[in-house]
């Protein structure tokens, strides 16, 4: 059974930093591109970033480019999101999501970890 | 990258069919057959319902179907049931940011 478990969400002040983690199990982690997707309270879904199976390619939404860094450790079946220069508009539930077998969709999602940016 | 455009709400009676539209551009929906749809119940993670425009994952009811014409994709739910009441989001690969874009979301209400 595929499982994705996010952690690391806390309350942080504007301008602060945070690192989110996602522990994956139930599939061959290093076969798949992985994503972070976020959802602000009461709002819709927003794609944040992706990383290829080997970490060699990364892409970001314009809203986080230059502030967030996605990475992975295939030896630990783990995905990460380093978040710097946080803004109040980064407040959201952050989901880790697995790419589907034919690549261009998200077939499994974690339950999310809540990041609150507030003074 | 702007979000794909969906109606804010759609409603129907049990047993009826409803269709949710999702409008984008030639850089996303119109340019690729990489449209997917997600169902999200309150307080839950999104669930994949349709991928690559019209394919259903194993375990998803055949009452859900997807299609695309030009820059607009559609999700049809036939034989509407109470359990279908949820938020629905479309998504597409986009070449404008080499990433992905989601729709604005549609709340489906079963009357």
PDB file of C-alpha atoms in Angstrom:
ATOM      1  CA  UNK A   1       0.000   0.000   0.000  1.00  0.00           C
ATOM      2  CA  UNK A   2       1.381   3.391  -1.000  1.00  0.00           C
ATOM      3  CA  UNK A   3       1.841   5.734   1.940  1.00  0.00           C
ATOM      4  CA  UNK A   4       3.075   9.320   1.999  1.00  0.00           C
ATOM      5  CA  UNK A   5       3.501  10.955   5.398  1.00  0.00           C
ATOM      6  CA  UNK A   6       4.403  14.630   5.620  1.00  0.00           C
ATOM      7  CA  UNK A   7       5.917  16.320   8.666  1.00  0.00           C
ATOM      8  CA  UNK A   8       7.593  19.548   9.716  1.00  0.00           C
ATOM      9  CA  UNK A   9       4.733  22.023   9.540  1.00  0.00           C
ATOM     10  CA  UNK A  10       4.727  24.619  12.337  1.00  0.00           C
ATOM     11  CA  UNK A  11       3.985  28.273  13.039  1.00  0.00           C
ATOM     12  CA  UNK A  12       6.838  30.480  11.778  1.00  0.00           C
ATOM     13  CA  UNK A  13       7.368  34.221  11.565  1.00  0.00           C
ATOM     14  CA  UNK A  14       7.515  36.076   8.233  1.00  0.00           C
ATOM     15  CA  UNK A  15      11.031  35.913   6.832  1.00  0.00           C
ATOM     16  CA  UNK A  16      11.714  32.639   8.614  1.00  0.00           C
ATOM     17  CA  UNK A  17      12.722  29.230   7.290  1.00  0.00           C
ATOM     18  CA  UNK A  18      11.302  25.730   7.537  1.00  0.00           C
ATOM     19  CA  UNK A  19      12.029  22.267   6.152  1.00  0.00           C
ATOM     20  CA  UNK A  20       9.204  19.898   5.328  1.00  0.00           C
ATOM     21  CA  UNK A  21       9.704  16.142   4.974  1.00  0.00           C
ATOM     22  CA  UNK A  22       7.698  13.391   3.304  1.00  0.00           C
ATOM     23  CA  UNK A  23       8.323   9.741   4.121  1.00  0.00           C
ATOM     24  CA  UNK A  24       7.310   7.376   1.323  1.00  0.00           C
ATOM     25  CA  UNK A  25       6.577   3.647   1.449  1.00  0.00           C
ATOM     26  CA  UNK A  26       4.778   0.949  -0.507  1.00  0.00           C
ATOM     27  CA  UNK A  27       6.391   1.675  -3.888  1.00  0.00           C
ATOM     28  CA  UNK A  28       9.825   1.938  -5.478  1.00  0.00           C
ATOM     29  CA  UNK A  29      10.527   5.547  -4.502  1.00  0.00           C
ATOM     30  CA  UNK A  30      13.448   6.151  -6.845  1.00  0.00           C
ATOM     31  CA  UNK A  31      11.361   5.196  -9.892  1.00  0.00           C
ATOM     32  CA  UNK A  32       9.117   8.251  -9.623  1.00  0.00           C
ATOM     33  CA  UNK A  33       9.058  12.006  -9.936  1.00  0.00           C
ATOM     34  CA  UNK A  34       7.628  13.571  -6.760  1.00  0.00           C
ATOM     35  CA  UNK A  35       5.747  16.821  -6.122  1.00  0.00           C
ATOM     36  CA  UNK A  36       4.729  19.298  -3.455  1.00  0.00           C
ATOM     37  CA  UNK A  37       1.247  20.811  -3.774  1.00  0.00           C
ATOM     38  CA  UNK A  38      -0.244  23.310  -1.322  1.00  0.00           C
ATOM     39  CA  UNK A  39      -3.695  24.506  -0.328  1.00  0.00           C
ATOM     40  CA  UNK A  40      -4.264  27.738   1.551  1.00  0.00           C
ATOM     41  CA  UNK A  41      -7.082  27.627   4.114  1.00  0.00           C
ATOM     42  CA  UNK A  42     -10.426  27.571   2.314  1.00  0.00           C
ATOM     43  CA  UNK A  43      -8.731  27.929  -1.092  1.00  0.00           C
ATOM     44  CA  UNK A  44      -7.865  25.763  -4.060  1.00  0.00           C
ATOM     45  CA  UNK A  45      -4.884  23.588  -4.892  1.00  0.00           C
ATOM     46  CA  UNK A  46      -1.608  25.123  -6.079  1.00  0.00           C
ATOM     47  CA  UNK A  47       1.257  23.120  -7.556  1.00  0.00           C
ATOM     48  CA  UNK A  48       4.537  24.130  -5.857  1.00  0.00           C
ATOM     49  CA  UNK A  49       7.446  22.043  -7.132  1.00  0.00           C
ATOM     50  CA  UNK A  50       8.609  18.769  -8.651  1.00  0.00           C
ATOM     51  CA  UNK A  51      11.794  16.723  -8.586  1.00  0.00           C
ATOM     52  CA  UNK A  52      12.756  13.965 -11.019  1.00  0.00           C
ATOM     53  CA  UNK A  53      13.444  10.408  -9.887  1.00  0.00           C
ATOM     54  CA  UNK A  54      17.177  11.022  -9.546  1.00  0.00           C
ATOM     55  CA  UNK A  55      17.022  14.611  -8.304  1.00  0.00           C
ATOM     56  CA  UNK A  56      18.603  15.831 -11.507  1.00  0.00           C
ATOM     57  CA  UNK A  57      15.700  18.029 -12.575  1.00  0.00           C
ATOM     58  CA  UNK A  58      13.665  20.387 -10.428  1.00  0.00           C
ATOM     59  CA  UNK A  59      10.930  22.883 -11.291  1.00  0.00           C
ATOM     60  CA  UNK A  60       9.089  25.481  -9.259  1.00  0.00           C
ATOM     61  CA  UNK A  61       5.978  27.621  -9.394  1.00  0.00           C
ATOM     62  CA  UNK A  62       6.785  31.287  -9.981  1.00  0.00           C
ATOM     63  CA  UNK A  63       5.347  32.103  -6.545  1.00  0.00           C
ATOM     64  CA  UNK A  64       8.101  30.165  -4.736  1.00  0.00           C
ATOM     65  CA  UNK A  65      10.994  30.271  -7.205  1.00  0.00           C
ATOM     66  CA  UNK A  66      14.195  31.442  -5.534  1.00  0.00           C
ATOM     67  CA  UNK A  67      12.815  30.874  -2.025  1.00  0.00           C
ATOM     68  CA  UNK A  68      11.966  27.153  -1.914  1.00  0.00           C
ATOM     69  CA  UNK A  69      14.232  24.200  -2.708  1.00  0.00           C
ATOM     70  CA  UNK A  70      13.001  20.671  -3.338  1.00  0.00           C
ATOM     71  CA  UNK A  71      15.266  17.690  -2.740  1.00  0.00           C
ATOM     72  CA  UNK A  72      15.117  13.955  -2.130  1.00  0.00           C
ATOM     73  CA  UNK A  73      17.134  11.185  -0.493  1.00  0.00           C
ATOM     74  CA  UNK A  74      16.390   7.937  -2.310  1.00  0.00           C
ATOM     75  CA  UNK A  75      18.347   5.934   0.267  1.00  0.00           C
ATOM     76  CA  UNK A  76      15.834   7.097   2.879  1.00  0.00           C
ATOM     77  CA  UNK A  77      12.724   7.107   0.631  1.00  0.00           C
ATOM     78  CA  UNK A  78      12.233  10.730   1.578  1.00  0.00           C
ATOM     79  CA  UNK A  79      11.246  13.986  -0.108  1.00  0.00           C
ATOM     80  CA  UNK A  80      11.999  17.430   1.285  1.00  0.00           C
ATOM     81  CA  UNK A  81      11.018  21.063   0.805  1.00  0.00           C
ATOM     82  CA  UNK A  82      13.313  23.760   2.196  1.00  0.00           C
ATOM     83  CA  UNK A  83      11.305  26.944   2.565  1.00  0.00           C
ATOM     84  CA  UNK A  84      13.143  30.251   3.074  1.00  0.00           C
ATOM     85  CA  UNK A  85      12.034  33.892   3.234  1.00  0.00           C
ATOM     86  CA  UNK A  86       8.552  32.768   4.182  1.00  0.00           C
ATOM     87  CA  UNK A  87       5.615  35.110   3.588  1.00  0.00           C
ATOM     88  CA  UNK A  88       2.142  35.188   5.082  1.00  0.00           C
ATOM     89  CA  UNK A  89       0.792  34.038   1.706  1.00  0.00           C
ATOM     90  CA  UNK A  90       2.779  30.789   2.087  1.00  0.00           C
ATOM     91  CA  UNK A  91       0.377  29.745   4.854  1.00  0.00           C
ATOM     92  CA  UNK A  92      -1.144  26.476   3.629  1.00  0.00           C
ATOM     93  CA  UNK A  93      -1.498  22.743   4.004  1.00  0.00           C
ATOM     94  CA  UNK A  94       1.424  21.237   2.100  1.00  0.00           C
ATOM     95  CA  UNK A  95       0.851  17.893   0.389  1.00  0.00           C
ATOM     96  CA  UNK A  96       3.450  15.494  -0.908  1.00  0.00           C
ATOM     97  CA  UNK A  97       2.233  13.728  -4.073  1.00  0.00           C
ATOM     98  CA  UNK A  98       3.527  10.888  -6.235  1.00  0.00           C
ATOM     99  CA  UNK A  99       3.558  11.056 -10.035  1.00  0.00           C
ATOM    100  CA  UNK A 100       1.491   8.428 -11.821  1.00  0.00           C
ATOM    101  CA  UNK A 101       2.920   5.689 -14.006  1.00  0.00           C
ATOM    102  CA  UNK A 102       2.332   7.671 -17.205  1.00  0.00           C
ATOM    103  CA  UNK A 103       3.868  10.696 -15.530  1.00  0.00           C
ATOM    104  CA  UNK A 104       1.553  13.672 -15.885  1.00  0.00           C
ATOM    105  CA  UNK A 105      -0.749  13.358 -12.892  1.00  0.00           C
ATOM    106  CA  UNK A 106      -0.699  12.798  -9.127  1.00  0.00           C
ATOM    107  CA  UNK A 107      -1.925   9.346  -8.192  1.00  0.00           C
ATOM    108  CA  UNK A 108      -1.232   9.286  -4.445  1.00  0.00           C
ATOM    109  CA  UNK A 109      -1.274  12.107  -1.901  1.00  0.00           C
ATOM    110  CA  UNK A 110      -0.276  12.389   1.731  1.00  0.00           C
ATOM    111  CA  UNK A 111      -2.547  13.910   4.360  1.00  0.00           C
ATOM    112  CA  UNK A 112      -0.583  17.155   4.398  1.00  0.00           C
ATOM    113  CA  UNK A 113       1.333  19.211   6.961  1.00  0.00           C
ATOM    114  CA  UNK A 114       0.187  22.697   7.969  1.00  0.00           C
ATOM    115  CA  UNK A 115       2.528  25.654   7.649  1.00  0.00           C
ATOM    116  CA  UNK A 116       1.381  28.887   9.253  1.00  0.00           C
ATOM    117  CA  UNK A 117       3.367  32.067   8.618  1.00  0.00           C
ATOM    118  CA  UNK A 118       2.357  34.676  11.141  1.00  0.00           C
ATOM    119  CA  UNK A 119       3.897  37.210  13.492  1.00  0.00           C
TER     120      UNK A 119
ATOM    121  CA  UNK B   1       0.817  30.898 -14.437  1.00  0.00           C
ATOM    122  CA  UNK B   2      -2.920  31.563 -14.056  1.00  0.00           C
ATOM    123  CA  UNK B   3      -5.238  28.909 -12.699  1.00  0.00           C
ATOM    124  CA  UNK B   4      -7.506  27.021 -15.060  1.00  0.00           C
ATOM    125  CA  UNK B   5     -11.096  28.299 -14.984  1.00  0.00           C
ATOM    126  CA  UNK B   6     -13.862  26.154 -13.467  1.00  0.00           C
ATOM    127  CA  UNK B   7     -17.424  27.072 -12.430  1.00  0.00           C
ATOM    128  CA  UNK B   8     -17.592  27.770  -8.702  1.00  0.00           C
ATOM    129  CA  UNK B   9     -20.499  25.407  -8.171  1.00  0.00           C
ATOM    130  CA  UNK B  10     -22.582  22.788  -9.935  1.00  0.00           C
ATOM    131  CA  UNK B  11     -25.577  20.960  -8.504  1.00  0.00           C
ATOM    132  CA  UNK B  12     -27.857  18.109  -9.451  1.00  0.00           C
ATOM    133  CA  UNK B  13     -30.406  15.689  -8.077  1.00  0.00           C
ATOM    134  CA  UNK B  14     -29.606  12.069  -7.296  1.00  0.00           C
ATOM    135  CA  UNK B  15     -29.496  10.019 -10.480  1.00  0.00           C
ATOM    136  CA  UNK B  16     -28.915  12.995 -12.755  1.00  0.00           C
ATOM    137  CA  UNK B  17     -25.777  13.733 -14.760  1.00  0.00           C
ATOM    138  CA  UNK B  18     -23.658  16.844 -14.315  1.00  0.00           C
ATOM    139  CA  UNK B  19     -20.665  18.204 -16.221  1.00  0.00           C
ATOM    140  CA  UNK B  20     -17.862  20.375 -14.867  1.00  0.00           C
ATOM    141  CA  UNK B  21     -15.852  22.414 -17.363  1.00  0.00           C
ATOM    142  CA  UNK B  22     -12.199  23.401 -17.080  1.00  0.00           C
ATOM    143  CA  UNK B  23     -10.875  26.065 -19.450  1.00  0.00           C
ATOM    144  CA  UNK B  24      -7.227  26.783 -20.101  1.00  0.00           C
ATOM    145  CA  UNK B  25      -5.016  27.810 -22.999  1.00  0.00           C
ATOM    146  CA  UNK B  26      -2.986  26.298 -25.802  1.00  0.00           C
ATOM    147  CA  UNK B  27      -0.018  26.151 -23.396  1.00  0.00           C
ATOM    148  CA  UNK B  28      -1.783  23.696 -21.116  1.00  0.00           C
ATOM    149  CA  UNK B  29      -5.081  21.925 -21.845  1.00  0.00           C
ATOM    150  CA  UNK B  30      -5.066  22.683 -25.569  1.00  0.00           C
ATOM    151  CA  UNK B  31      -1.475  21.609 -26.083  1.00  0.00           C
ATOM    152  CA  UNK B  32      -1.317  18.297 -24.262  1.00  0.00           C
ATOM    153  CA  UNK B  33      -3.477  15.318 -23.384  1.00  0.00           C
ATOM    154  CA  UNK B  34      -2.357  15.597 -19.767  1.00  0.00           C
ATOM    155  CA  UNK B  35      -5.544  16.685 -18.011  1.00  0.00           C
ATOM    156  CA  UNK B  36      -6.413  15.065 -14.698  1.00  0.00           C
ATOM    157  CA  UNK B  37      -9.279  15.468 -12.245  1.00  0.00           C
ATOM    158  CA  UNK B  38      -9.331  15.220  -8.440  1.00  0.00           C
ATOM    159  CA  UNK B  39     -12.110  14.823  -5.899  1.00  0.00           C
ATOM    160  CA  UNK B  40     -11.655  16.338  -2.434  1.00  0.00           C
ATOM    161  CA  UNK B  41     -14.005  15.803   0.474  1.00  0.00           C
ATOM    162  CA  UNK B  42     -13.810  18.277   3.395  1.00  0.00           C
ATOM    163  CA  UNK B  43     -10.729  17.720   5.522  1.00  0.00           C
ATOM    164  CA  UNK B  44      -9.392  15.012   3.210  1.00  0.00           C
ATOM    165  CA  UNK B  45      -6.566  14.776   0.703  1.00  0.00           C
ATOM    166  CA  UNK B  46      -7.424  14.988  -3.004  1.00  0.00           C
ATOM    167  CA  UNK B  47      -8.190  11.721  -4.797  1.00  0.00           C
ATOM    168  CA  UNK B  48      -7.352  11.045  -8.452  1.00  0.00           C
ATOM    169  CA  UNK B  49     -10.500  10.426 -10.503  1.00  0.00           C
ATOM    170  CA  UNK B  50      -9.380  10.836 -14.153  1.00  0.00           C
ATOM    171  CA  UNK B  51      -5.939  11.036 -15.768  1.00  0.00           C
ATOM    172  CA  UNK B  52      -4.662  11.736 -19.292  1.00  0.00           C
ATOM    173  CA  UNK B  53      -8.016  13.354 -20.201  1.00  0.00           C
ATOM    174  CA  UNK B  54     -10.237  10.286 -20.073  1.00  0.00           C
ATOM    175  CA  UNK B  55      -8.598   7.390 -18.221  1.00  0.00           C
ATOM    176  CA  UNK B  56     -10.027   6.095 -14.950  1.00  0.00           C
ATOM    177  CA  UNK B  57      -7.724   4.646 -12.282  1.00  0.00           C
ATOM    178  CA  UNK B  58      -8.555   1.243 -10.914  1.00  0.00           C
ATOM    179  CA  UNK B  59     -11.258   1.509  -8.264  1.00  0.00           C
ATOM    180  CA  UNK B  60     -12.876   4.691  -9.558  1.00  0.00           C
ATOM    181  CA  UNK B  61     -16.518   4.291 -10.520  1.00  0.00           C
ATOM    182  CA  UNK B  62     -17.348   4.241 -14.247  1.00  0.00           C
ATOM    183  CA  UNK B  63     -19.913   6.958 -13.480  1.00  0.00           C
ATOM    184  CA  UNK B  64     -16.975   9.377 -13.810  1.00  0.00           C
ATOM    185  CA  UNK B  65     -15.773  10.219 -17.319  1.00  0.00           C
ATOM    186  CA  UNK B  66     -13.523  12.848 -18.861  1.00  0.00           C
ATOM    187  CA  UNK B  67     -13.148  14.505 -22.247  1.00  0.00           C
ATOM    188  CA  UNK B  68     -11.439  17.440 -23.957  1.00  0.00           C
ATOM    189  CA  UNK B  69     -12.166  19.775 -26.845  1.00  0.00           C
ATOM    190  CA  UNK B  70      -9.687  22.469 -27.750  1.00  0.00           C
ATOM    191  CA  UNK B  71      -8.688  24.399 -24.632  1.00  0.00           C
ATOM    192  CA  UNK B  72     -11.542  23.053 -22.499  1.00  0.00           C
ATOM    193  CA  UNK B  73     -11.706  19.780 -20.576  1.00  0.00           C
ATOM    194  CA  UNK B  74     -14.804  18.335 -18.950  1.00  0.00           C
ATOM    195  CA  UNK B  75     -15.646  15.918 -16.156  1.00  0.00           C
ATOM    196  CA  UNK B  76     -19.046  14.231 -16.287  1.00  0.00           C
ATOM    197  CA  UNK B  77     -20.591  12.474 -13.311  1.00  0.00           C
ATOM    198  CA  UNK B  78     -23.531  10.299 -14.281  1.00  0.00           C
ATOM    199  CA  UNK B  79     -26.051   8.743 -11.891  1.00  0.00           C
ATOM    200  CA  UNK B  80     -25.207  11.371  -9.272  1.00  0.00           C
ATOM    201  CA  UNK B  81     -25.004  10.005  -5.717  1.00  0.00           C
ATOM    202  CA  UNK B  82     -24.860  11.683  -2.317  1.00  0.00           C
ATOM    203  CA  UNK B  83     -21.248  10.555  -1.872  1.00  0.00           C
ATOM    204  CA  UNK B  84     -20.248  12.553  -4.971  1.00  0.00           C
ATOM    205  CA  UNK B  85     -20.814  15.798  -3.055  1.00  0.00           C
ATOM    206  CA  UNK B  86     -17.288  17.256  -2.852  1.00  0.00           C
ATOM    207  CA  UNK B  87     -14.912  19.757  -4.401  1.00  0.00           C
ATOM    208  CA  UNK B  88     -13.456  18.858  -7.809  1.00  0.00           C
ATOM    209  CA  UNK B  89     -10.252  20.200  -9.331  1.00  0.00           C
ATOM    210  CA  UNK B  90      -8.847  19.825 -12.813  1.00  0.00           C
ATOM    211  CA  UNK B  91      -5.123  19.937 -13.503  1.00  0.00           C
ATOM    212  CA  UNK B  92      -2.906  20.083 -16.558  1.00  0.00           C
ATOM    213  CA  UNK B  93       0.744  20.017 -17.466  1.00  0.00           C
ATOM    214  CA  UNK B  94       1.773  23.455 -18.726  1.00  0.00           C
ATOM    215  CA  UNK B  95       4.684  24.427 -20.924  1.00  0.00           C
ATOM    216  CA  UNK B  96       4.620  28.025 -19.726  1.00  0.00           C
ATOM    217  CA  UNK B  97       6.382  27.120 -16.475  1.00  0.00           C
ATOM    218  CA  UNK B  98       7.344  23.522 -17.224  1.00  0.00           C
ATOM    219  CA  UNK B  99       5.143  22.499 -14.377  1.00  0.00           C
ATOM    220  CA  UNK B 100       1.518  22.035 -13.561  1.00  0.00           C
ATOM    221  CA  UNK B 101      -1.551  24.176 -13.078  1.00  0.00           C
ATOM    222  CA  UNK B 102      -4.770  23.448 -11.185  1.00  0.00           C
ATOM    223  CA  UNK B 103      -8.274  24.683 -11.799  1.00  0.00           C
ATOM    224  CA  UNK B 104     -10.084  27.095  -9.491  1.00  0.00           C
ATOM    225  CA  UNK B 105     -12.218  24.258  -8.129  1.00  0.00           C
ATOM    226  CA  UNK B 106     -15.904  23.371  -8.358  1.00  0.00           C
ATOM    227  CA  UNK B 107     -18.170  22.534  -5.445  1.00  0.00           C
ATOM    228  CA  UNK B 108     -20.634  19.811  -6.406  1.00  0.00           C
ATOM    229  CA  UNK B 109     -23.864  19.739  -4.442  1.00  0.00           C
ATOM    230  CA  UNK B 110     -26.305  16.839  -4.549  1.00  0.00           C
ATOM    231  CA  UNK B 111     -29.764  18.281  -4.005  1.00  0.00           C
TER     232      UNK B 111
END
